[in-house]
Every structure is written in C-alpha cells, then in structure tokens.
XYZ file of C-alpha atoms in Angstrom:
749
model
C 61.766 106.702 32.618
C 65.044 104.897 33.164
C 65.279 102.422 30.275
C 67.409 100.127 32.412
C 64.413 99.771 34.740
C 62.317 98.234 31.963
C 65.210 95.989 30.975
C 65.531 94.785 34.549
C 61.822 94.091 34.783
C 61.667 92.286 31.475
C 64.709 90.072 31.730
C 65.630 89.788 35.392
C 62.112 89.006 36.591
C 61.337 86.960 33.510
C 58.188 88.559 32.147
C 57.363 90.873 29.280
C 55.593 94.180 29.160
C 52.307 93.838 27.280
C 49.634 96.340 26.443
C 45.957 95.465 26.391
C 45.488 94.851 22.687
C 44.045 91.412 23.384
C 40.944 92.996 24.878
C 39.956 94.876 21.739
C 36.815 93.766 19.983
C 37.533 91.947 16.693
C 36.050 93.421 13.562
C 36.361 93.443 9.811
C 37.116 96.498 7.731
C 33.467 96.798 6.687
C 31.956 96.447 10.163
C 31.579 99.148 12.776
C 32.773 99.043 16.338
C 32.977 101.376 19.270
C 35.963 103.718 19.570
C 37.071 105.972 22.399
C 38.068 109.196 20.626
C 40.127 111.980 22.197
C 39.861 115.461 20.691
C 41.087 118.905 21.588
C 38.811 121.218 23.510
C 36.932 123.871 21.563
C 39.343 126.691 20.837
C 39.472 129.339 23.539
C 37.414 127.320 26.031
C 38.250 124.978 28.845
C 36.418 121.717 29.308
C 34.304 123.204 32.096
C 33.490 126.375 30.131
C 32.259 124.685 26.992
C 28.470 124.935 26.919
C 27.910 122.726 23.931
C 30.511 119.986 23.920
C 28.155 117.556 22.240
C 27.905 119.832 19.181
C 31.699 120.031 19.082
C 31.982 116.267 19.317
C 29.302 115.769 16.665
C 31.304 117.937 14.272
C 33.786 115.056 14.010
C 31.118 112.540 13.038
C 30.214 111.255 9.547
C 27.226 112.909 7.812
C 24.779 110.115 8.708
C 23.567 109.949 12.282
C 22.609 106.299 12.430
C 24.736 103.180 12.076
C 23.928 100.247 9.833
C 22.223 98.668 12.866
C 19.874 101.713 13.100
C 21.471 102.814 16.334
C 23.017 106.238 17.030
C 26.667 106.501 16.073
C 27.433 108.925 18.881
C 27.230 106.837 22.039
C 28.587 109.134 24.756
C 29.731 112.740 24.688
C 31.944 113.130 27.758
C 31.979 116.388 29.714
C 34.153 115.873 32.788
C 36.678 113.061 32.621
C 38.061 113.201 29.079
C 37.931 115.636 26.193
C 36.284 113.334 23.726
C 33.490 110.914 22.988
C 32.611 107.306 22.258
C 31.238 106.512 18.810
C 30.391 103.548 16.609
C 32.372 103.822 13.375
C 33.708 101.724 10.536
C 37.445 101.811 9.910
C 36.885 103.986 6.828
C 34.820 106.429 8.869
C 37.461 106.474 11.610
C 40.082 107.463 9.019
C 37.867 110.388 8.057
C 37.499 111.432 11.695
C 41.285 111.280 12.132
C 41.680 113.934 9.421
C 39.486 116.452 11.242
C 41.187 119.439 12.847
C 41.269 118.853 16.611
C 41.511 115.056 16.506
C 44.085 113.655 18.969
C 43.789 109.853 19.148
C 41.397 106.923 19.089
C 41.410 103.297 20.142
C 38.862 100.485 19.925
C 36.836 100.050 23.077
C 38.154 97.391 25.450
C 36.281 95.314 27.994
C 36.846 95.559 31.724
C 35.946 92.610 33.922
C 34.865 92.108 37.513
C 37.640 91.316 39.904
C 35.801 88.814 41.726
C 29.520 90.690 58.441
C 32.639 90.060 60.168
C 35.130 92.348 58.462
C 34.324 95.568 60.374
C 35.213 93.780 63.601
C 38.263 92.216 61.964
C 39.393 95.719 60.995
C 38.914 96.975 64.546
C 35.772 99.044 63.887
C 33.480 99.198 66.935
C 30.129 100.977 67.238
C 30.762 102.777 70.528
C 34.337 103.936 70.043
C 37.225 104.580 67.672
C 37.013 105.528 63.999
C 33.366 104.553 63.517
C 32.326 106.927 66.294
C 34.801 109.682 65.365
C 33.708 109.641 61.704
C 30.015 109.251 62.583
C 30.035 106.063 60.508
C 30.783 108.025 57.317
C 27.810 110.371 57.676
C 27.520 112.925 54.891
C 29.955 111.202 52.524
C 28.786 109.980 49.101
C 30.306 106.762 47.778
C 29.893 106.150 44.043
C 30.038 102.475 43.033
C 30.811 101.703 39.387
C 29.703 98.099 38.892
C 26.728 95.930 37.846
C 23.910 97.804 39.551
C 21.935 97.433 42.772
C 19.213 95.288 44.364
C 16.197 97.305 45.450
C 14.631 97.066 48.895
C 17.447 94.989 50.378
C 17.812 95.884 54.071
C 21.489 96.696 53.475
C 20.225 99.751 51.600
C 17.654 100.867 54.173
C 17.774 104.558 55.017
C 16.549 104.202 58.589
C 18.151 107.012 60.558
C 19.862 108.447 57.477
C 19.740 112.201 56.761
C 19.090 113.545 53.248
C 22.132 113.791 50.969
C 24.251 116.941 51.267
C 23.240 119.962 49.137
C 26.149 119.413 46.734
C 24.511 116.198 45.435
C 23.404 116.727 41.830
C 22.730 113.141 40.781
C 19.510 111.410 39.876
C 17.664 108.142 40.345
C 16.561 106.144 37.300
C 14.504 103.715 39.390
C 10.726 103.782 39.542
C 8.764 105.353 42.356
C 10.407 105.603 45.756
C 13.092 102.975 45.171
C 15.844 105.473 45.981
C 16.040 106.866 49.481
C 18.437 108.672 51.809
C 20.859 105.706 51.710
C 20.565 104.868 48.010
C 20.497 108.440 46.724
C 21.262 107.761 43.064
C 21.121 104.920 40.558
C 21.917 105.164 36.863
C 22.549 102.772 34.002
C 25.068 103.232 31.170
C 24.865 100.907 28.194
C 24.116 102.989 25.119
C 26.426 100.888 22.954
C 24.279 97.778 23.395
C 21.068 96.674 21.745
C 18.203 98.259 23.724
C 16.619 95.739 26.115
C 14.822 95.877 29.430
C 18.090 95.048 31.207
C 20.196 97.725 29.483
C 17.937 100.538 30.613
C 17.742 99.855 34.349
C 20.246 100.030 37.225
C 18.855 96.777 38.662
C 21.593 94.248 39.427
C 21.235 91.097 37.329
C 24.111 89.033 38.769
C 24.827 90.251 42.323
C 28.346 91.632 41.961
C 27.344 95.298 42.257
C 25.009 94.631 45.166
C 27.777 92.804 47.016
C 30.392 95.529 46.488
C 28.027 98.403 47.311
C 26.916 96.848 50.595
C 30.536 96.082 51.493
C 31.500 99.735 51.118
C 28.497 101.387 52.740
C 25.739 98.894 53.580
C 23.505 99.587 56.577
C 23.481 97.474 59.732
C 21.426 94.300 59.194
C 20.813 91.904 62.072
C 20.617 88.131 61.680
C 22.637 87.993 58.480
C 23.919 84.569 57.430
C 24.657 82.375 54.414
C 23.208 78.868 54.590
C 23.498 78.959 58.372
C 27.096 80.223 58.392
C 28.682 83.537 59.433
C 25.685 84.461 61.586
C 25.695 87.988 62.970
C 25.109 91.627 62.098
C 26.168 92.632 58.605
C 27.399 96.167 57.965
C 29.382 98.029 55.367
C 32.601 99.752 56.340
C 30.910 103.187 56.196
C 27.340 102.259 57.203
C 26.010 105.841 57.354
C 27.503 106.981 54.050
C 25.244 107.600 51.048
C 25.431 105.364 47.972
C 25.299 106.420 44.317
C 25.141 103.490 41.896
C 26.470 103.548 38.326
C 25.686 100.372 36.391
C 28.210 99.680 33.616
C 28.377 95.859 33.508
C 25.943 93.751 31.525
C 26.689 90.048 31.411
C 30.392 89.296 31.578
C 31.544 92.531 29.968
C 31.907 96.049 31.336
C 32.532 98.199 28.230
C 35.121 100.937 28.506
C 32.734 103.553 27.088
C 30.227 102.768 29.858
C 32.883 103.108 32.551
C 33.949 106.502 31.216
C 30.317 107.630 31.084
C 29.793 106.541 34.685
C 32.909 108.385 35.840
C 31.788 111.435 33.876
C 28.443 111.367 35.686
C 29.917 110.652 39.126
C 32.199 113.691 38.902
C 29.287 115.910 37.898
C 26.970 114.399 40.511
C 29.252 115.320 43.407
C 30.431 112.012 44.877
C 33.299 111.991 47.396
C 34.623 108.451 46.831
C 34.523 106.231 43.739
C 34.828 102.458 44.079
C 35.751 100.435 40.965
C 35.999 96.650 41.328
C 36.715 96.264 37.603
C 39.837 96.041 35.491
C 41.423 95.133 32.183
C 43.332 91.869 31.860
C 46.622 93.674 31.134
C 47.688 97.237 31.934
C 48.093 99.708 29.053
C 50.110 102.923 29.469
C 48.173 105.491 31.455
C 47.427 107.723 28.430
C 45.668 104.745 26.822
C 43.896 103.573 29.993
C 40.398 105.035 30.284
C 40.189 104.216 33.996
C 43.457 106.061 34.662
C 42.357 109.041 32.535
C 38.868 109.262 34.011
C 40.027 108.891 37.599
C 42.675 111.606 37.118
C 39.819 114.014 36.412
C 38.021 112.742 39.512
C 41.161 113.302 41.589
C 41.430 116.843 40.213
C 37.962 117.461 41.673
C 39.026 116.124 45.079
C 37.394 112.709 44.661
C 39.147 109.678 46.173
C 39.298 106.593 43.913
C 39.812 102.987 45.008
C 40.323 100.226 42.417
C 40.814 96.468 42.492
C 44.359 95.313 41.711
C 43.092 92.305 39.746
C 42.671 88.565 40.240
C 45.594 87.278 38.165
C 47.983 86.425 41.000
C 50.319 85.105 42.089
C 52.109 85.994 38.826
C 54.473 88.976 39.063
C 53.509 91.920 36.885
C 49.834 90.925 36.735
C 48.505 94.037 38.484
C 46.129 96.528 36.821
C 44.786 99.949 37.852
C 48.262 101.052 38.913
C 48.120 104.820 38.306
C 49.575 106.660 41.324
C 46.431 108.779 41.810
C 44.426 105.551 42.373
C 44.477 103.484 45.562
C 45.265 100.025 44.155
C 43.944 97.298 46.447
C 45.085 93.685 46.793
C 43.235 90.954 48.680
C 43.897 89.162 51.941
C 41.934 86.732 54.068
C 40.291 87.333 57.420
C 40.323 85.228 60.583
C 36.985 83.534 59.806
C 36.798 80.137 58.135
C 33.963 77.818 57.119
C 35.634 74.576 58.046
C 35.020 71.173 56.480
C 37.569 68.499 57.344
C 38.498 65.678 54.979
C 39.105 62.615 57.181
C 40.881 59.675 55.557
C 40.767 55.991 56.418
C 44.319 56.151 57.805
C 43.281 58.755 60.371
C 44.751 61.783 58.608
C 42.607 64.925 58.701
C 42.878 67.977 56.443
C 40.904 71.135 57.120
C 39.307 72.746 54.097
C 36.460 75.181 53.479
C 32.920 75.264 52.115
C 29.806 77.357 52.673
C 27.446 74.434 52.050
C 27.577 72.482 55.323
C 24.798 69.841 55.315
C 23.761 68.775 58.792
C 22.503 65.412 57.590
C 25.711 64.204 55.916
C 26.790 60.951 57.542
C 30.316 60.811 59.010
C 30.528 57.162 57.929
C 33.496 56.769 55.532
C 32.792 56.147 51.857
C 35.034 54.831 49.121
C 37.492 57.525 47.990
C 38.654 57.787 44.381
C 40.745 60.131 42.256
C 38.841 61.674 39.343
C 41.899 61.463 37.070
C 42.666 57.800 37.631
C 41.988 57.076 33.955
C 44.984 59.245 33.072
C 42.933 61.977 31.383
C 43.702 65.502 32.554
C 40.183 66.750 31.861
C 38.855 64.054 34.182
C 41.339 65.093 36.888
C 39.874 68.611 36.578
C 36.327 67.177 36.741
C 35.476 68.998 33.540
C 31.912 68.883 32.260
C 31.153 65.431 30.846
C 34.588 64.015 31.752
C 33.502 61.499 34.419
C 31.720 59.057 32.127
C 33.927 55.996 31.759
C 34.540 55.247 35.459
C 32.057 54.394 38.196
C 31.917 57.231 40.726
C 28.518 56.391 42.211
C 28.327 56.712 45.975
C 31.985 57.740 46.329
C 34.004 60.681 47.593
C 35.785 62.059 44.514
C 39.097 63.948 44.593
C 39.166 66.665 41.902
C 42.008 69.023 40.965
C 41.610 72.787 40.734
C 42.265 74.401 37.358
C 41.641 73.636 33.724
C 39.460 76.705 33.302
C 36.581 75.010 35.149
C 34.911 76.791 38.048
C 35.105 75.250 41.502
C 31.336 74.816 41.807
C 31.132 73.412 38.259
C 33.517 70.615 39.267
C 31.083 69.585 41.991
C 28.244 69.666 39.496
C 30.137 67.150 37.330
C 30.816 64.889 40.322
C 27.129 65.018 41.250
C 26.116 64.275 37.650
C 28.365 61.211 37.671
C 26.721 59.930 40.853
C 29.399 60.962 43.332
C 28.297 61.575 46.908
C 30.915 64.133 47.920
C 33.924 65.997 46.535
C 37.344 66.919 47.852
C 38.745 69.760 45.744
C 42.530 70.094 45.923
C 44.403 73.255 45.004
C 46.952 73.438 42.229
C 50.498 74.351 43.201
C 50.218 78.043 42.351
C 47.272 78.519 44.718
C 49.046 76.694 47.521
C 47.257 77.200 50.829
C 44.731 79.834 49.626
C 41.230 78.425 50.009
C 37.757 79.616 49.002
C 34.431 78.803 50.620
C 31.796 78.155 47.958
C 28.115 77.277 47.864
C 28.702 73.797 46.453
C 25.943 71.630 45.013
C 26.978 68.593 47.053
C 28.938 67.916 50.256
C 32.456 69.151 49.516
C 35.597 70.681 50.936
C 38.343 72.750 49.317
C 41.795 71.772 50.612
C 45.347 72.980 50.018
C 47.761 71.679 47.394
C 49.864 70.073 50.108
C 46.810 68.315 51.550
C 45.814 67.165 48.073
C 49.189 65.545 47.481
C 48.892 63.642 50.747
C 45.351 62.534 49.868
C 46.603 61.312 46.482
C 49.416 59.406 48.205
C 46.907 57.752 50.543
C 44.695 56.707 47.589
C 47.715 55.089 45.939
C 48.785 53.358 49.152
C 45.774 51.093 49.626
C 43.358 49.029 47.583
C 40.380 50.342 49.549
C 40.819 54.055 50.268
C 37.979 55.595 52.245
C 37.158 59.080 53.456
C 34.429 61.304 54.832
C 33.909 65.019 55.362
C 33.273 66.484 58.801
C 31.419 69.803 58.649
C 32.450 72.083 61.506
C 30.748 75.348 60.570
C 32.018 78.877 61.149
C 35.329 79.131 63.009
C 36.870 82.440 64.147
C 40.537 82.753 65.022
C 42.906 81.964 62.139
C 46.197 83.160 63.633
C 47.870 83.403 60.211
C 45.469 86.086 59.069
C 45.661 88.414 57.373
C 47.436 86.476 54.623
C 47.628 87.519 50.969
C 45.437 85.386 48.730
C 46.911 83.559 45.757
C 44.560 85.261 43.278
C 45.536 88.791 44.335
C 47.463 90.351 41.441
C 51.091 91.265 42.058
C 53.444 94.054 41.130
C 55.662 95.297 39.616
C 53.482 98.035 38.192
C 54.322 97.619 34.499
C 53.257 101.059 33.197
C 55.295 102.707 35.981
C 57.631 100.331 37.843
C 58.977 103.207 39.932
C 55.627 103.409 41.738
C 55.215 100.472 44.117
C 51.879 98.687 43.716
C 49.586 97.427 45.105
C 49.299 100.219 47.622
C 47.520 98.179 50.269
C 45.770 94.863 50.920
C 42.395 94.436 52.589
C 39.770 91.752 53.241
C 38.873 90.001 49.997
C 38.431 86.293 50.811
C 35.084 84.739 51.771
C 33.374 88.088 52.319
C 29.704 88.117 53.340
C 27.624 90.907 51.805
C 24.215 91.612 50.279
C 22.953 89.458 47.403
C 19.917 89.705 45.095
C 18.852 86.069 45.027
C 18.003 83.376 47.580
C 20.604 80.606 47.757
C 17.931 78.036 48.557
C 14.150 77.901 48.554
C 13.911 78.566 52.270
C 15.713 81.917 52.225
C 13.851 85.212 52.528
C 14.545 86.761 49.132
C 14.375 90.278 50.624
C 17.266 89.662 53.010
C 19.767 87.498 51.213
C 23.521 87.444 51.531
C 26.314 85.614 49.782
C 29.999 84.948 50.296
C 32.414 85.988 47.551
C 36.170 86.341 47.076
C 38.275 88.631 44.904
C 39.992 91.981 44.832
C 36.463 93.065 43.861
C 35.667 92.512 47.534
C 38.799 94.135 48.999
C 38.387 97.301 46.918
C 35.054 98.396 48.479
C 36.469 97.738 51.955
C 39.059 100.428 51.238
C 36.455 102.656 49.607
C 34.532 102.458 52.869
C 37.649 103.246 54.891
C 38.274 106.279 52.665
C 34.680 107.423 53.285
C 35.248 107.229 57.054
C 38.462 109.236 56.746
C 36.768 111.797 54.477
C 34.026 112.228 57.068
C 36.558 112.537 59.891
C 38.911 114.821 57.900
C 36.765 116.586 55.268
C 39.604 118.840 54.106
C 42.114 116.075 53.395
C 43.033 115.636 49.735
C 42.742 112.244 47.998
C 46.537 111.889 48.250
C 46.477 112.677 51.982
C 43.794 110.028 52.595
C 45.794 107.528 50.557
C 48.987 108.359 52.440
C 47.230 107.926 55.792
C 46.001 104.477 54.736
C 49.406 103.381 53.438
C 51.742 104.690 56.135
C 49.612 103.266 58.958
C 49.296 99.776 57.458
C 50.110 96.588 59.368
C 52.866 94.263 58.189
C 52.335 91.646 60.930
C 49.638 88.982 61.286
C 47.842 87.867 64.446
C 50.892 85.801 65.413
C 52.947 89.026 65.308
C 54.929 87.596 62.416
C 55.327 89.062 58.945
C 52.273 88.600 56.716
C 52.463 85.436 54.589
C 51.142 84.554 51.144
C 49.625 81.411 49.617
C 52.879 79.505 50.229
C 52.762 80.289 53.978
C 56.089 82.072 53.493
C 56.612 85.792 54.052
C 54.836 87.810 51.375
C 56.921 90.320 49.451
C 55.912 93.912 48.756
C 54.799 92.956 45.236
C 51.927 91.226 47.074
C 51.357 93.428 50.131
C 52.383 96.912 49.052
C 52.489 98.939 52.264
C 50.710 96.180 54.204
C 47.235 95.426 55.536
C 44.835 98.307 56.172
C 44.390 99.511 59.764
C 41.508 102.025 59.652
C 41.855 103.330 63.199
C 45.549 104.111 62.818
C 44.850 105.709 59.419
C 42.565 108.197 61.160
C 45.551 109.592 63.077
C 48.640 109.059 60.874
C 50.797 111.884 62.251
C 52.316 112.820 58.893
C 51.039 112.557 55.331
C 52.695 112.659 51.911
C 50.476 115.027 49.944
C 50.367 115.347 46.144
C 48.488 117.948 44.099
C 47.118 117.315 40.624
C 49.844 119.512 39.126
C 52.546 117.447 40.867
C 51.744 114.533 38.572
C 52.608 116.463 35.388
C 56.451 116.365 35.811
C 56.068 112.685 36.747
C 54.078 111.912 33.594
C 56.585 113.802 31.452
C 59.314 111.787 33.146
C 57.657 108.572 31.979
C 58.618 109.610 28.453
C 55.068 110.451 27.399
C 54.611 113.019 24.642
C 52.968 116.394 25.211
C 49.792 115.047 23.628
C 49.773 111.913 25.772
C 50.272 113.863 28.991
C 47.578 116.308 27.883
C 45.089 113.466 27.437
C 45.556 112.562 31.105
C 45.866 116.112 32.467
C 42.882 117.478 30.504
C 44.863 120.505 29.408
C 47.701 121.479 27.102
C 51.079 120.394 28.461
C 54.562 121.107 27.100
C 57.019 118.758 28.753
C 59.918 120.807 27.366
C 58.763 123.638 29.637
C 58.049 121.372 32.626
C 60.997 120.021 34.620
C 60.501 116.264 34.345
C 61.141 114.093 37.387
C 61.948 110.392 37.698
C 59.215 108.188 39.111
C 61.011 107.925 42.444
C 60.831 111.693 42.934
C 57.022 111.784 43.056
C 55.994 112.503 46.652
C 54.665 108.970 47.089
C 54.381 107.190 50.467
C 56.561 104.280 49.271
C 59.846 103.779 47.414
C 60.512 101.643 44.329
C 64.061 102.113 43.060
C 66.028 100.694 40.132
C 69.530 100.743 41.479
C 72.653 100.694 39.365
C 74.418 103.920 40.219
C 73.533 105.736 43.472
C 70.235 107.645 43.528
C 68.757 110.312 45.755
C 65.103 111.289 46.092
C 63.315 113.806 48.269
C 60.007 113.592 50.098
C 57.889 116.243 51.786
C 55.673 115.365 54.736
C 52.841 117.420 56.208
C 52.131 117.420 59.919
C 48.510 116.409 60.591
C 49.202 115.324 64.164
C 50.190 117.275 67.259
C 51.344 120.831 66.552
C 54.551 120.467 68.550
C 56.124 117.159 67.656
C 59.365 115.610 66.506
C 60.122 112.491 64.505
C 63.259 110.385 64.233
C 63.964 108.142 61.291
C 64.417 104.372 61.535
C 65.576 102.447 58.480
C 65.758 98.751 57.748
C 67.773 98.849 54.508
C 67.182 96.268 51.797
C 69.925 93.654 51.694
C 72.855 94.937 49.670
C 71.757 98.573 49.860
C 73.057 101.487 51.905
C 70.274 103.957 52.754
C 71.027 107.420 54.100
C 68.299 109.859 55.236
C 68.977 113.587 55.747
C 68.016 115.033 58.103
C 67.440 112.119 60.452
C 65.113 114.163 62.667
C 62.114 116.299 61.744
C 60.710 119.021 64.008
C 57.224 120.545 63.794
C 55.838 123.531 65.678
C 52.408 123.856 64.075
C 49.691 121.885 62.326
C 49.986 121.482 58.540
C 53.673 122.445 58.646
C 55.712 120.823 55.883
C 59.230 119.415 56.137
C 61.417 117.863 53.420
C 63.986 115.090 53.684
C 66.206 113.246 51.212
C 66.878 109.529 50.872
C 70.013 108.242 49.153
C 70.343 104.676 47.909
C 73.636 103.044 46.941
C 74.610 99.448 46.390
C 77.029 97.661 48.717
C 78.581 94.219 48.503
C 76.343 91.803 50.398
C 78.037 88.671 49.070
C 74.871 87.687 47.189
C 75.397 88.407 43.493
C 72.224 86.645 42.268
C 69.558 88.589 44.147
C 67.158 90.380 41.765
C 65.484 92.701 44.238
C 65.441 93.415 47.950
C 63.045 95.150 50.307
C 63.132 97.088 53.538
C 61.360 100.029 55.140
C 61.753 103.598 56.337
C 59.862 104.829 59.399
C 59.439 108.239 60.995
C 58.739 107.655 64.674
C 57.438 110.119 67.259
C 56.137 109.572 70.768
C 52.640 109.083 69.316
C 53.009 107.922 65.717
C 54.879 105.619 63.385
C 54.808 106.676 59.727
C 56.053 103.725 57.674
C 57.073 103.444 54.017
C 58.126 100.221 52.269
C 61.302 100.236 50.168
C 61.744 98.043 47.096
C 65.056 98.030 45.237
C 65.668 96.360 41.860
C 69.307 95.637 41.048
C 70.260 96.565 37.480
C-alpha cells in the first residue's frame, strides 16, 4: 500500500488509524480467556479434505481437557471459514500452544455489537410487476441471518405458500417440535464459551434485534401491521419468499467473535446463498486480524453473498467497520415516512419532530415550558437518571438535550419520574437534522438541533414560556429522502483506504419489522412489530435485495451482484437533488458510497465488474501483508513474492478511491450482462483539480458475457484551490438502455 496514502488519511483528515485492541477482554496472567487460534492445515491435506480437523486442533491443546471453571477448553473447531479453533487458555498455556509445530497466530476474542412495512414500496418493489415478480419474490434462495435469534410463530415467519428448501440445504433446526417450517428452515445457537443456561442453548430471540433483521430481509407478507397505531399497512421483507436460516450468536449486549466464526462456519456448510450480518467491532482491525473479514472470504469463495452493517459511529470520518472488498458494506438512510409530532411554542413557532408514541388524549392546551439544564448542570441538561431533583418540573413540558451517553427513551423516563408531563428532545450539533421515532414513555417529540436552539432562545426570551405537542401521526412524502442518517458510519476505509466504503446506503431509519414482545398490554403478542433505526436495519434490506438478484440471476457471482447494486444506485433524492446528510447539505461519498440502492435497476445493470476469489490475492499482497497474513485470509499457502502485487486501485472494483500525488493509471474490466449487441460511451465528471482520461472512450459488445477492458488515468491540475483535501466525481458508461455509474474519490497527497 502507498505509505503516503496512510499519511494523508492520518494527518490531512485529522484522525488516526487504530486497531481493535480496546475490544479485547481484560484478564490477568493467571486467568483464562478465549483465543481465536490460527494453525496450518494438516500436512498434505486441504481444509475440505481433512476428515478429522478436531483431532488436529486438539493436538495443540494442553494435556487437561477442562478449564478451571470445569468447562471444555476447546470451544469451537472450525471446518470451513478459518483453519483454526477457539479455545479457553491461560497466558502460560497460550505460550505453550505457540511453540507447537503448525501454529500461525492467536488473538484474544473480541466482542462484536449490534448496529442498531413501507420500505418495499419506497424501494419500488411491487407485487404484480418489476423485480419482485421477475425474481419470484426470492423463491428458492436461502438467507442466513447471524444475529440474536428468532421469535417463533410470528406471522412474518409463516410458510404459507412456501415450497420446501432446495435439496442443497444441509442445515438443521434446534427448536422443539414443528417450530421450523418451509420459511424458517434452520435455527441454531452458538454460545459454547458462556456458562450453560437455558438462554445459551436455544435460538430463541431474547431482545428482538435478530427477529427484526430477519423479517426485514425475508419476512412474509403480514396484513394489518402497525406500531402503536402508526405505520399501518402490510409488512413484508425485501425477499418475502426466500427461506431463512437463523444463527444466534448474541447473548445480552455482546456477540463474541468465536460465536460469529462458528455461525459462519455452519452457514457455509449448510448451503446458504446470502449471509446478513448486522454486527460489527467498534474499530476496524486489519483484515488478517478481523474474523468477520476472514470468515466471509471463505463464504465468498463458496459463492455466498455477504452483506454487513457499516456501523453506527457516524458522522465521524473513518468510523466505518466491515470494510473488506468482498463484503457489501451498508450505510443507513431515511425513508419518506415520518411519525410527526410538532412542538408548538407560545410565540406561534412550530417545529416538526418525531415519535412513535402518539397519545390521542393529550391536550393541545399549552403548558409551562422549561429547560432541563437551567440549573447549569450538564447532566441535568441531558436528563440523566436522577438529575432532575432540585428543580420543580411537575406538570411542565421539559426540553432535554441529546447525548451524555443516556438513551433517548431513558431521558423521557427521567422527565416522567420528576413529574414532567411531556418532553421535547433536541439533537446535539453532530446529529443535526437526523431524527428517530421512539416508543417514549410519555408524550414527547424529537426535534433537530436547529429547532432546539430556537426553542432555547424562546425560553430565554420570556418569563412565562409555554408549549404543547401536536401529534399528527404517520406522514408519507418527505421530499428530502433518502438522506444519510447522522449515525451511519463514514469512510475512509481505514484498513484499505484505496477501496471506497461504504458501498451503498439503504433504508435504516424508523424501520418497521417483526418484534417478539407487545409494546403495550393491548397488543396481540403473536403479531407484534417495532420500529428501529441503525445500519443493523439497512444491512438486511440489502441482504434481501441480494436474495432477489440471486433468484433472478442464479449464476451471478457475489461480486457481480455487488457490482449490479453499486453501479445502479441513485445519487438523487425525491427532489431530484443530490442526496443530503444530517446537515441538509450534500452528502459526500464517505457517507453514501455509490449512492442509494435501486433494486429494480440492479436487476438489469447492463455491465458488471466481476472479481474472482483469486483476484483478491494480489490485492492483499499489495496491502503489505505477509505471506502468512494473506494465507490466513485466503485459506491456503500464499507466496506474495511469486504473486504480482497490485495497488488497491487496480482491484476490479465498481468504484475508485485514489491517493493522488503523481499521476496514476488503473484498469477495469466489465462484463456484458445486458443486450448481446450493445455499445457504451463514457461520461466523466472529474473531481475538482483532477484530469481524468478514459481509454477507450467507447466499448462495443457483440455477445452476452463478453468482457472489455478500459484504463483510467488520474493527474492533478491547478484548480486554484490549494487547501482542498479530497474531491469527488463520477465515471459513467452509458448505452441506449443502461447507465453504469462509478463514484470517484481522490485524496490529494
């Protein structure tokens, strides 16, 4: 990798490159903890040929078979996604393992975390026409969901009208009786590292996250869905006729790395077509030390498409995770549906906000309005637990600030505890205009930072400020949608800045999907839904889209499906203006990647940028990884000295991310998946200060699946702006039927 690229990222953009050491479990020298251990394959055998890998893995273990806690030391022996195992060892025992012939590397297990209807219509999916009809709603495709489990007997997982799973399915159901069916074809639980309990041994969802994501990807049609009277309509996943295979890896807040690897190992062996992972580390390690990247590489080698959440640490640059180029990395945007609650002030000003809880009996009569932080204490301004004690808030509308590590609903709980009647929750500056609809415990509305400042100014302008909240219910038609949410993690992609990430954005704000628990005592507990936000929600939308494309084009590779999604993406909102972010200004490609998903256009992309598993090896060598490190990812012996390394920009990726000092030239190869006889002409909008030359400027095809190669040269020109750090543009191949678009990002070094 170009060292100047890292320098530019670190100093020009003002952040540092960190690896995920902070997520490692603390321990003392005498205690044991779980390690992910990579070893060589048994001599003379490939991973697939080895009949007794567990015996090979056990040969590395200490003589005793039980830990001091009377639990097995060997936790998982992996067969498909890494050559290695997970084991509970003391540091002294690990040193002994490291001396064994065949040992490669080990690291302490890290924790992944969750990255936490109307969207099919928002995405242009219609029952009687288009992609849904052409793909038969995802029929025959198996979507594996790696998350917190599943809720049994929810109508979103009904198998009415569903055929049996395809013969290739080799998975199993760990639920009792007939809980699995032709929709929910598999359900397994992975938590061998934990103390055995009733919860650790069952795939049942204990918190709702897995149920929500699974139904978003491939939930069945359910009429009369709603949440507390809002968002009424028919709920459906993006691929409603696809099969679901559930892999539970999350228990409580944590999703242990060893569990995730075990789930991926099983999913590959079971025969899934798509894997959806709405989980991620807090910081991105290099790919050879990232179990998700390693495990999903093996899945990709087997032809399995993988979609992952980009993370919820936006809008900070460089906050993105799951950025390996063989993964579809998904950011979050809003949709055109809002749950409107308007804060109306005594001076006549009105500010629209959002909430799911919309009480019909709340009086519009104004009440006294007060600022929670008027005592000068920041914790009170945040409405932290127990902070509203020394001021009288009884019967008032209370203005709280977002932040301070306190959840939005928890702030309302504190206001209610202090006797407040209603809450106005104002954003902090970083979240700007991005709003979330929550199931609050009292009448409330969540308003923008700008609105909050004006409400504060009104409070300070009069001795008797008053306000009320007007609940207006579900409103369709936000012309600024899709807009990137503030929480959606941003590029650059720190482990590989030459690969632009995220790849795509999709619906991830205020998403209605299946839920295990009733939200009030009057709700039918067998047909409950909830509204959630996060890249956890956008990821399964794209997993569902991939399932539709796999059903429509069963022979497309994972890279071809990804290319189709990226090159067909939208960069304009409903106002036909460039997509905006939480500031209401144009979002950059660090936020949007290629743009917002357009499933119907992805079904007929014209051209695709294909990549084989072997194509990634020169790229990985070019990152400066050692032979051993590349081998960990590739699941075979690699000698980079015998493999022509390539720079990141030379990988046949559907986007361009270029560190530009001296001129650079890269090539791309496109495959014709459109009309046999077709021609394309290039259109370029160069980044400011960059000259872009494409050769040839026309591509001609005479048959399906024909490949053509072009080169793109980038050189810097004097634009008069010496302070710009990066610039963006696009390259499009345009035919009479198709537009194949690629974003361009240039860093100046």
